[in-house]
mmCIF file of C-alpha atoms in Angstrom:
data_model
loop_
_atom_site.group_PDB
_atom_site.id
_atom_site.type_symbol
_atom_site.label_atom_id
_atom_site.label_comp_id
_atom_site.label_asym_id
_atom_site.label_seq_id
_atom_site.Cartn_x
_atom_site.Cartn_y
_atom_site.Cartn_z
ATOM 1 C CA MET Q 1 7.396 -8.283 -28.526
ATOM 2 C CA THR Q 2 5.533 -5.011 -28.286
ATOM 3 C CA GLU Q 3 7.438 -1.897 -29.359
ATOM 4 C CA LEU Q 4 7.802 0.251 -26.267
ATOM 5 C CA PRO Q 5 7.635 4.041 -25.934
ATOM 6 C CA ALA Q 6 11.029 5.769 -26.102
ATOM 7 C CA VAL Q 7 11.017 6.701 -22.397
ATOM 8 C CA VAL Q 8 10.428 3.071 -21.336
ATOM 9 C CA THR Q 9 13.207 1.854 -23.632
ATOM 10 C CA ALA Q 10 15.505 4.585 -22.282
ATOM 11 C CA TYR Q 11 14.718 3.510 -18.699
ATOM 12 C CA ALA Q 12 15.801 -0.033 -19.546
ATOM 13 C CA THR Q 13 19.211 1.178 -20.712
ATOM 14 C CA HIS Q 14 19.961 4.415 -18.800
ATOM 15 C CA ARG Q 15 17.809 4.456 -15.634
ATOM 16 C CA SER Q 16 18.169 8.223 -15.290
ATOM 17 C CA PRO Q 17 16.044 10.389 -12.963
ATOM 18 C CA ASP Q 18 15.550 12.728 -15.947
ATOM 19 C CA LEU Q 19 13.182 10.109 -17.414
ATOM 20 C CA PHE Q 20 10.733 10.755 -14.550
ATOM 21 C CA THR Q 21 8.300 13.615 -13.973
ATOM 22 C CA PRO Q 22 9.267 15.961 -11.096
ATOM 23 C CA ASP Q 23 6.533 14.414 -8.899
ATOM 24 C CA ALA Q 24 7.013 10.814 -10.063
ATOM 25 C CA SER Q 25 6.729 7.863 -7.722
ATOM 26 C CA VAL Q 26 8.464 4.498 -7.820
ATOM 27 C CA THR Q 27 7.286 1.567 -5.728
ATOM 28 C CA ASP Q 28 9.824 -1.249 -5.382
ATOM 29 C CA GLU Q 29 10.250 -3.877 -2.667
ATOM 30 C CA GLY Q 30 7.159 -2.509 -0.936
ATOM 31 C CA ARG Q 31 8.596 1.014 -0.557
ATOM 32 C CA THR Q 32 7.453 4.114 -2.435
ATOM 33 C CA HIS Q 33 9.938 6.804 -3.474
ATOM 34 C CA THR Q 34 8.352 10.123 -4.489
ATOM 35 C CA GLY Q 35 9.894 13.024 -6.420
ATOM 36 C CA ARG Q 36 13.037 13.115 -8.536
ATOM 37 C CA THR Q 37 15.383 13.362 -5.538
ATOM 38 C CA GLU Q 38 14.036 10.169 -3.937
ATOM 39 C CA VAL Q 39 13.810 8.448 -7.330
ATOM 40 C CA ALA Q 40 17.451 9.376 -8.052
ATOM 41 C CA ALA Q 41 18.542 7.931 -4.688
ATOM 42 C CA TRP Q 42 16.553 4.750 -5.379
ATOM 43 C CA LEU Q 43 18.104 4.441 -8.855
ATOM 44 C CA GLU Q 44 21.605 4.843 -7.423
ATOM 45 C CA ARG Q 45 21.013 2.321 -4.635
ATOM 46 C CA SER Q 46 19.287 -0.252 -6.842
ATOM 47 C CA SER Q 47 22.018 -0.117 -9.483
ATOM 48 C CA SER Q 48 24.917 -0.441 -7.028
ATOM 49 C CA GLU Q 49 23.563 -2.782 -4.347
ATOM 50 C CA TRP Q 50 23.624 -5.994 -6.418
ATOM 51 C CA THR Q 51 25.164 -7.315 -9.615
ATOM 52 C CA TYR Q 52 22.642 -8.906 -11.960
ATOM 53 C CA THR Q 53 21.636 -9.518 -15.547
ATOM 54 C CA THR Q 54 18.211 -8.778 -16.977
ATOM 55 C CA GLU Q 55 16.325 -10.225 -19.899
ATOM 56 C CA ARG Q 56 13.050 -8.724 -21.093
ATOM 57 C CA THR Q 57 10.583 -11.600 -21.323
ATOM 58 C CA GLY Q 58 7.403 -9.727 -22.156
ATOM 59 C CA SER Q 59 5.707 -6.395 -22.627
ATOM 60 C CA ALA Q 60 2.198 -5.108 -23.180
ATOM 61 C CA ARG Q 61 0.470 -1.855 -24.030
ATOM 62 C CA LEU Q 62 -2.599 -1.268 -21.888
ATOM 63 C CA ASP Q 63 -3.224 2.146 -23.476
ATOM 64 C CA ASP Q 64 -0.973 4.977 -24.694
ATOM 65 C CA ASP Q 65 0.046 5.921 -21.147
ATOM 66 C CA HIS Q 66 0.133 2.519 -19.413
ATOM 67 C CA TRP Q 67 2.628 -0.233 -20.221
ATOM 68 C CA THR Q 68 3.936 -3.371 -18.544
ATOM 69 C CA VAL Q 69 7.360 -4.922 -19.010
ATOM 70 C CA THR Q 70 8.317 -8.301 -17.573
ATOM 71 C CA GLU Q 71 11.977 -9.097 -16.893
ATOM 72 C CA HIS Q 72 13.919 -12.128 -15.716
ATOM 73 C CA LEU Q 73 16.794 -11.216 -13.379
ATOM 74 C CA GLU Q 74 19.702 -13.392 -12.220
ATOM 75 C CA GLY Q 75 22.387 -12.172 -9.861
ATOM 76 C CA ASP Q 76 23.946 -12.039 -6.417
ATOM 77 C CA PHE Q 77 20.840 -10.691 -4.642
ATOM 78 C CA PRO Q 78 18.995 -12.898 -2.101
ATOM 79 C CA GLY Q 79 17.358 -15.783 -3.961
ATOM 80 C CA GLY Q 80 19.499 -15.178 -7.051
ATOM 81 C CA VAL Q 81 16.619 -15.366 -9.565
ATOM 82 C CA VAL Q 82 13.388 -13.402 -9.916
ATOM 83 C CA ASP Q 83 10.829 -12.464 -12.542
ATOM 84 C CA LEU Q 84 9.591 -8.890 -12.150
ATOM 85 C CA VAL Q 85 6.797 -6.901 -13.746
ATOM 86 C CA HIS Q 86 7.335 -3.162 -14.222
ATOM 87 C CA ARG Q 87 4.086 -1.186 -14.523
ATOM 88 C CA PHE Q 88 4.692 2.197 -16.150
ATOM 89 C CA SER Q 89 2.273 5.129 -16.090
ATOM 90 C CA LEU Q 90 3.443 7.832 -18.482
ATOM 91 C CA ARG Q 91 2.682 11.540 -18.436
ATOM 92 C CA ASP Q 92 3.918 14.192 -20.874
ATOM 93 C CA GLY Q 93 6.429 11.751 -22.378
ATOM 94 C CA LEU Q 94 7.984 10.901 -19.003
ATOM 95 C CA ILE Q 95 7.458 8.240 -16.337
ATOM 96 C CA GLY Q 96 4.911 9.490 -13.799
ATOM 97 C CA GLN Q 97 4.650 6.261 -11.844
ATOM 98 C CA LEU Q 98 6.547 2.979 -11.840
ATOM 99 C CA VAL Q 99 5.537 -0.043 -9.784
ATOM 100 C CA ILE Q 100 7.934 -3.009 -9.694
ATOM 101 C CA GLU Q 101 6.865 -6.291 -8.152
ATOM 102 C CA PRO Q 102 7.440 -10.029 -8.519
ATOM 103 C CA VAL Q 103 5.341 -11.579 -11.263
ATOM 104 C CA VAL Q 104 3.483 -13.758 -8.737
ATOM 105 C CA ALA Q 105 2.372 -10.658 -6.801
ATOM 106 C CA HIS Q 106 1.171 -9.000 -10.003
ATOM 107 C CA VAL Q 107 -0.834 -12.078 -11.021
ATOM 108 C CA THR Q 108 -2.290 -12.961 -7.619
ATOM 109 C CA GLY Q 109 -2.555 -9.525 -6.050
ATOM 110 C CA GLU Q 110 -0.319 -10.588 -3.145
ATOM 111 C CA THR Q 111 2.304 -8.187 -1.865
ATOM 112 C CA ALA Q 112 5.908 -9.146 -1.374
ATOM 113 C CA ALA Q 113 7.467 -8.952 2.078
ATOM 114 C CA PRO Q 114 9.809 -5.950 2.482
#
């Protein structure tokens, strides 16, 4: 698999708001969270709401500042299994934008229901 930038690898293991730019945005489940305070709240909620395992199944470098990571998740969330694509836009060595969506939405351009 593609070797990822340090900040993307750190996100996979630590999921800290310090990995994001002060004005970063995260879009997940059809909702956008902007700024470190909202991103921190999203990180806290998303890590405590469900129990799940993740396995990285793919990654790609689009250019130095744009990367995709595909993960397979299994857990106690509705549906129990999902494949997600994480689209990272990096700025100054930090995450400036992160968009997370089901693989089918990424491939077809469809949006997931909230």
